[in-house]
Amino acid sequence: MQLIILTGMSGAGKTQALKKFEDSGYFCVDNLPCEMCVGLVELCKRATPPVEKAAVVMDSRERIFRLNMKNTLGRLDEAGVDYRIVFLDCRDEILERRYNETRRRHPLSDDIATGIRMEREMLAELRDRASVIIDTTNMRPLELGTALERELNMGSTGFMLRVMSFGYKRGVPFEADIVLDMRFSSNPYYDKELRPLCGKDKAIRDYVMADKDVREFMDNVESMLYRLIPRFIEQDKRRLVVAFGCTGGRHRSVCAAEELYNRIKGRYNAVLTHRDLTIEGSDIKERTGDKS
């Protein structure tokens, strides 16, 4: 049996995510008390036919959440249950805005900002144990479903490397374990002919990789990961997110992410994503008056 424990910040999209699991054939339970989790697993196993996939939401609505969750995870480990923890995160200011728009009360405090701070402290340990962390700050509901498919359809409980690009002007990704800044390199944005292109295009790659310091930097990153990943695996870390950032997230960071992914994909289970590539392309067209 496969068990998904869906948790994270209140307002980050757990309800929408649970609907996605339900549509994908999972037996779903919202707001399940921690103490009932092991019993639910046994019940699913005894069902006729047995339930093969289940997803449960456990979050800060349970006031003694931290203690009970630690005990529950320990019991699941002892029972040999195949489970993965999916943690949905979001920036504080967006969470506060969502609460204000819906006029909902935060489950931990009448003051929304205080509730968010308390919840982050409460969930910190569980976040560290998560198999998958998804930042929903800039996501629409459909994009959250796509992200869940991408992250969980990898299938295995083994190690997965996720290489991503982003733009600093939209914030550093919450889910990033290692953040690498490409703003030391020359920016193709200031070349009018290169500006409409992106880091996937050969002309941008040639421009960025022509810098010997960039080539040496990428060699060092690749070498570092080859040394670190086996150590992460020894510590039972199932995923590593390496994020390259530049100003907008369209040129240098995309080029670097593509370069690392192509170098390492044959050695490790890897996935490549570009967080800000599409939206930055739209912004460039607006700034330059390109209506194509």
CSV table of C-alpha atoms in Angstrom, one decimal:
chain,number,residue,atom,x,y,z
A,1,MET,CA,0.0,0.0,0.0
A,2,GLN,CA,1.2,3.5,-0.8
A,3,LEU,CA,0.3,6.3,1.7
A,4,ILE,CA,0.6,10.0,0.9
A,5,ILE,CA,0.7,12.3,4.0
A,6,LEU,CA,-0.3,15.7,2.7
A,7,THR,CA,0.6,18.6,5.0
A,8,GLY,CA,1.9,22.1,5.0
A,9,MET,CA,0.9,25.7,5.6
A,10,SER,CA,-2.8,26.5,6.0
A,11,GLY,CA,-3.9,28.3,2.9
A,12,ALA,CA,-1.2,26.8,0.7
A,13,GLY,CA,-3.6,24.6,-1.3
A,14,LYS,CA,-4.0,21.3,0.6
A,15,THR,CA,-7.7,21.1,-0.2
A,16,GLN,CA,-7.1,21.5,-3.9
A,17,ALA,CA,-4.2,19.0,-3.8
A,18,LEU,CA,-6.4,16.4,-2.0
A,19,LYS,CA,-9.0,16.7,-4.8
A,20,LYS,CA,-6.2,15.9,-7.3
A,21,PHE,CA,-5.3,12.8,-5.3
A,22,GLU,CA,-9.0,11.8,-5.2
A,23,ASP,CA,-9.3,12.2,-9.0
A,24,SER,CA,-6.2,10.0,-9.4
A,25,GLY,CA,-7.8,7.1,-7.6
A,26,TYR,CA,-6.6,7.6,-4.0
A,27,PHE,CA,-8.7,6.9,-1.0
A,28,CYS,CA,-8.7,10.4,0.7
A,29,VAL,CA,-9.2,11.5,4.2
A,30,ASP,CA,-9.1,15.2,5.3
A,31,ASN,CA,-8.0,16.4,8.7
A,32,LEU,CA,-7.2,12.9,10.0
A,33,PRO,CA,-6.1,12.8,13.7
A,34,CYS,CA,-2.5,11.6,13.8
A,35,GLU,CA,-3.4,8.8,16.2
A,36,MET,CA,-5.8,7.3,13.7
A,37,CYS,CA,-3.3,7.0,10.8
A,38,VAL,CA,-1.9,3.6,11.6
A,39,GLY,CA,-5.4,2.3,12.2
A,40,LEU,CA,-6.4,3.7,8.8
A,41,VAL,CA,-3.6,1.8,7.1
A,42,GLU,CA,-4.7,-1.5,8.7
A,43,LEU,CA,-8.3,-0.8,7.7
A,44,CYS,CA,-7.2,-0.2,4.1
A,45,LYS,CA,-5.3,-3.4,4.0
A,46,ARG,CA,-8.3,-5.4,5.3
A,47,ALA,CA,-10.7,-3.8,2.8
A,48,THR,CA,-12.2,-6.0,0.0
A,49,PRO,CA,-10.5,-5.4,-2.3
A,50,PRO,CA,-7.6,-3.8,-0.4
A,51,VAL,CA,-7.0,-0.1,-0.8
A,52,GLU,CA,-3.7,0.3,-2.7
A,53,LYS,CA,-3.4,4.1,-2.5
A,54,ALA,CA,-4.4,6.5,0.2
A,55,ALA,CA,-3.8,10.2,0.9
A,56,VAL,CA,-4.5,11.9,4.2
A,57,VAL,CA,-4.3,15.5,5.3
A,58,MET,CA,-2.6,16.1,8.6
A,59,ASP,CA,-1.9,19.7,9.7
A,60,SER,CA,-1.9,22.3,12.4
A,61,ARG,CA,-5.7,22.0,13.0
A,62,GLU,CA,-4.6,19.4,15.5
A,63,ARG,CA,-3.3,21.4,18.4
A,64,ILE,CA,-0.8,18.8,19.7
A,65,PHE,CA,0.3,18.1,16.2
A,66,ARG,CA,4.0,18.0,16.6
A,67,LEU,CA,4.2,15.3,19.3
A,68,ASN,CA,1.5,13.1,17.8
A,69,MET,CA,3.0,13.3,14.3
A,70,LYS,CA,6.4,12.3,15.5
A,71,ASN,CA,4.9,9.3,17.3
A,72,THR,CA,2.8,8.4,14.2
A,73,LEU,CA,5.7,8.5,11.8
A,74,GLY,CA,7.7,6.3,14.2
A,75,ARG,CA,4.9,3.8,14.2
A,76,LEU,CA,4.6,3.9,10.4
A,77,ASP,CA,8.3,3.2,10.1
A,78,GLU,CA,8.1,0.3,12.6
A,79,ALA,CA,5.2,-1.2,10.5
A,80,GLY,CA,7.2,-0.9,7.3
A,81,VAL,CA,4.5,1.4,5.7
A,82,ASP,CA,5.5,2.9,2.3
A,83,TYR,CA,4.7,6.5,2.8
A,84,ARG,CA,5.7,9.9,1.4
A,85,ILE,CA,5.2,13.3,3.0
A,86,VAL,CA,4.1,16.1,0.6
A,87,PHE,CA,4.5,19.5,2.1
A,88,LEU,CA,2.8,22.5,0.5
A,89,ASP,CA,4.4,25.9,1.3
A,90,CYS,CA,3.7,29.5,0.3
A,91,ARG,CA,5.2,32.9,1.1
A,92,ASP,CA,3.8,34.6,4.2
A,93,GLU,CA,2.4,37.7,2.5
A,94,ILE,CA,0.5,35.5,0.0
A,95,LEU,CA,-0.9,33.4,2.7
A,96,GLU,CA,-2.0,36.5,4.6
A,97,ARG,CA,-3.6,37.9,1.5
A,98,ARG,CA,-5.5,34.6,0.8
A,99,TYR,CA,-6.9,34.7,4.4
A,100,ASN,CA,-8.0,38.3,4.0
A,101,GLU,CA,-9.6,37.7,0.7
A,102,THR,CA,-11.7,34.7,2.0
A,103,ARG,CA,-12.2,36.3,5.4
A,104,ARG,CA,-11.2,33.1,7.1
A,105,ARG,CA,-9.7,32.8,10.6
A,106,HIS,CA,-6.3,31.2,10.9
A,107,PRO,CA,-6.6,27.9,12.8
A,108,LEU,CA,-3.9,28.9,15.3
A,109,SER,CA,-4.7,32.6,16.0
A,110,ASP,CA,-7.2,35.4,15.5
A,111,ASP,CA,-4.2,37.4,14.2
A,112,ILE,CA,-3.3,36.0,10.8
A,113,ALA,CA,0.4,37.0,10.8
A,114,THR,CA,0.8,35.5,14.3
A,115,GLY,CA,-0.9,32.3,13.2
A,116,ILE,CA,1.3,31.9,10.2
A,117,ARG,CA,4.5,32.4,12.3
A,118,MET,CA,3.3,29.8,14.9
A,119,GLU,CA,2.4,27.3,12.2
A,120,ARG,CA,5.9,27.6,10.5
A,121,GLU,CA,7.5,26.9,13.9
A,122,MET,CA,5.1,24.0,14.5
A,123,LEU,CA,5.7,22.4,11.1
A,124,ALA,CA,9.5,23.0,10.8
A,125,GLU,CA,10.5,19.5,11.8
A,126,LEU,CA,7.9,17.8,9.5
A,127,ARG,CA,9.0,20.0,6.6
A,128,ASP,CA,12.5,18.7,7.0
A,129,ARG,CA,11.2,15.1,6.7
A,130,ALA,CA,9.2,15.8,3.6
A,131,SER,CA,9.8,13.8,0.4
A,132,VAL,CA,8.4,16.6,-1.7
A,133,ILE,CA,8.1,20.3,-1.1
A,134,ILE,CA,5.9,22.4,-3.4
A,135,ASP,CA,5.8,26.2,-3.3
A,136,THR,CA,2.4,27.3,-4.4
A,137,THR,CA,3.0,31.0,-4.1
A,138,ASN,CA,2.6,31.7,-7.9
A,139,MET,CA,0.6,28.6,-8.8
A,140,ARG,CA,-2.9,28.4,-10.2
A,141,PRO,CA,-4.9,25.3,-9.2
A,142,LEU,CA,-4.2,23.5,-12.4
A,143,GLU,CA,-0.5,24.2,-12.0
A,144,LEU,CA,-0.6,22.6,-8.6
A,145,GLY,CA,-2.0,19.5,-10.0
A,146,THR,CA,0.7,19.4,-12.7
A,147,ALA,CA,3.4,19.8,-10.1
A,148,LEU,CA,2.0,16.9,-8.0
A,149,GLU,CA,2.0,14.7,-11.1
A,150,ARG,CA,5.5,15.7,-11.9
A,151,GLU,CA,6.8,15.2,-8.4
A,152,LEU,CA,5.0,12.0,-7.5
A,153,ASN,CA,4.9,10.2,-10.9
A,154,MET,CA,8.6,9.7,-10.6
A,155,GLY,CA,7.4,6.4,-9.1
A,156,SER,CA,10.3,5.3,-6.9
A,157,THR,CA,11.0,6.0,-3.3
A,158,GLY,CA,14.7,6.3,-4.3
A,159,PHE,CA,16.7,9.4,-4.8
A,160,MET,CA,15.6,12.2,-7.2
A,161,LEU,CA,17.5,15.2,-8.2
A,162,ARG,CA,15.4,18.3,-9.3
A,163,VAL,CA,17.2,21.0,-11.2
A,164,MET,CA,15.4,24.3,-11.6
A,165,SER,CA,15.8,27.9,-12.7
A,166,PHE,CA,14.2,31.0,-11.2
A,167,GLY,CA,14.4,34.8,-11.2
A,168,TYR,CA,15.4,36.6,-8.0
A,169,LYS,CA,12.9,39.3,-8.6
A,170,ARG,CA,10.1,36.8,-7.9
A,171,GLY,CA,11.9,35.3,-4.9
A,172,VAL,CA,14.0,32.3,-4.1
A,173,PRO,CA,12.1,29.0,-4.3
A,174,PHE,CA,11.0,27.7,-0.9
A,175,GLU,CA,11.8,24.1,-2.0
A,176,ALA,CA,15.4,24.8,-3.0
A,177,ASP,CA,18.1,22.9,-1.0
A,178,ILE,CA,21.0,24.5,-2.9
A,179,VAL,CA,20.8,27.9,-4.5
A,180,LEU,CA,23.4,29.0,-7.0
A,181,ASP,CA,23.5,32.6,-8.2
A,182,MET,CA,24.3,33.2,-11.9
A,183,ARG,CA,24.3,36.9,-11.7
A,184,PHE,CA,28.1,37.0,-11.7
A,185,SER,CA,28.0,36.3,-15.5
A,186,SER,CA,27.3,38.7,-18.3
A,187,ASN,CA,23.6,39.3,-18.9
A,188,PRO,CA,22.3,38.5,-22.5
A,189,TYR,CA,19.3,40.7,-21.7
A,190,TYR,CA,21.3,43.8,-22.6
A,191,ASP,CA,21.9,42.5,-26.1
A,192,LYS,CA,18.9,43.5,-28.1
A,193,GLU,CA,19.2,40.5,-30.5
A,194,LEU,CA,19.5,38.0,-27.6
A,195,ARG,CA,16.9,39.6,-25.3
A,196,PRO,CA,13.9,37.8,-26.9
A,197,LEU,CA,15.6,34.4,-26.7
A,198,CYS,CA,15.9,32.2,-23.6
A,199,GLY,CA,18.5,29.9,-22.0
A,200,LYS,CA,17.3,27.0,-24.1
A,201,ASP,CA,18.4,28.6,-27.3
A,202,LYS,CA,21.9,27.9,-28.7
A,203,ALA,CA,22.7,31.5,-29.1
A,204,ILE,CA,22.2,32.2,-25.4
A,205,ARG,CA,24.1,29.1,-24.4
A,206,ASP,CA,27.0,30.1,-26.6
A,207,TYR,CA,27.0,33.6,-25.1
A,208,VAL,CA,26.8,32.4,-21.4
A,209,MET,CA,29.2,29.4,-21.8
A,210,ALA,CA,31.8,31.5,-23.7
A,211,ASP,CA,32.8,32.8,-20.3
A,212,LYS,CA,35.6,30.5,-18.9
A,213,ASP,CA,34.5,31.4,-15.3
A,214,VAL,CA,31.0,30.0,-16.1
A,215,ARG,CA,32.4,26.8,-17.5
A,216,GLU,CA,34.7,26.4,-14.5
A,217,PHE,CA,31.7,27.1,-12.2
A,218,MET,CA,29.6,24.5,-13.8
A,219,ASP,CA,32.4,22.0,-13.6
A,220,ASN,CA,32.7,22.7,-9.9
A,221,VAL,CA,29.0,22.4,-9.3
A,222,GLU,CA,28.9,19.0,-11.1
A,223,SER,CA,31.9,17.8,-9.1
A,224,MET,CA,30.3,19.0,-5.9
A,225,LEU,CA,27.1,17.1,-6.5
A,226,TYR,CA,28.8,13.9,-7.4
A,227,ARG,CA,30.5,14.1,-4.0
A,228,LEU,CA,27.5,15.2,-2.0
A,229,ILE,CA,24.6,13.1,-3.5
A,230,PRO,CA,26.0,9.8,-2.2
A,231,ARG,CA,26.2,11.3,1.3
A,232,PHE,CA,22.6,12.6,1.1
A,233,ILE,CA,21.5,9.1,0.1
A,234,GLU,CA,23.4,7.7,3.1
A,235,GLN,CA,21.3,10.0,5.3
A,236,ASP,CA,18.1,8.7,3.6
A,237,LYS,CA,17.4,12.0,1.9
A,238,ARG,CA,15.2,11.1,-1.1
A,239,ARG,CA,15.3,14.4,-3.0
A,240,LEU,CA,17.6,17.3,-3.6
A,241,VAL,CA,16.5,20.5,-5.3
A,242,VAL,CA,19.3,22.5,-6.9
A,243,ALA,CA,18.1,26.0,-8.1
A,244,PHE,CA,20.0,28.4,-10.4
A,245,GLY,CA,18.9,32.0,-10.1
A,246,CYS,CA,19.4,35.1,-12.2
A,247,THR,CA,17.6,38.4,-12.3
A,248,GLY,CA,14.6,37.5,-14.3
A,249,GLY,CA,14.8,33.7,-14.6
A,250,ARG,CA,14.9,33.5,-18.4
A,251,HIS,CA,18.5,33.6,-19.7
A,252,ARG,CA,21.5,32.7,-17.5
A,253,SER,CA,19.7,30.6,-14.9
A,254,VAL,CA,17.8,28.6,-17.6
A,255,CYS,CA,21.1,28.0,-19.4
A,256,ALA,CA,22.8,26.8,-16.3
A,257,ALA,CA,20.0,24.5,-15.3
A,258,GLU,CA,19.9,23.0,-18.7
A,259,GLU,CA,23.6,22.5,-18.7
A,260,LEU,CA,23.7,20.8,-15.3
A,261,TYR,CA,20.6,18.6,-16.2
A,262,ASN,CA,22.2,17.4,-19.4
A,263,ARG,CA,25.5,16.6,-17.6
A,264,ILE,CA,23.9,14.6,-14.7
A,265,LYS,CA,20.6,13.1,-16.0
A,266,GLY,CA,22.3,9.9,-17.1
A,267,ARG,CA,23.7,9.2,-13.6
A,268,TYR,CA,20.8,10.1,-11.4
A,269,ASN,CA,17.0,10.1,-11.6
A,270,ALA,CA,16.6,13.8,-12.5
A,271,VAL,CA,13.8,16.3,-13.5
A,272,LEU,CA,14.2,19.8,-15.0
A,273,THR,CA,11.9,22.7,-14.4
A,274,HIS,CA,12.0,26.5,-15.2
A,275,ARG,CA,9.9,28.4,-12.7
A,276,ASP,CA,9.8,31.8,-14.3
A,277,LEU,CA,10.7,31.2,-17.9
A,278,THR,CA,7.2,31.7,-19.4
A,279,ILE,CA,6.1,34.6,-17.3
A,280,GLU,CA,9.4,36.4,-17.9
A,281,GLY,CA,9.1,36.0,-21.6
A,282,SER,CA,5.7,37.6,-21.4
A,283,ASP,CA,7.1,40.5,-19.4
A,284,ILE,CA,9.9,41.1,-21.9
A,285,LYS,CA,7.4,41.3,-24.8
A,286,GLU,CA,5.4,43.9,-22.9
A,287,ARG,CA,8.5,46.0,-22.1
A,288,THR,CA,9.7,45.9,-25.7
A,289,GLY,CA,6.3,46.3,-27.3
A,290,ASP,CA,6.6,42.9,-29.1
A,291,LYS,CA,3.1,41.7,-29.8
A,292,SER,CA,4.1,38.5,-31.5
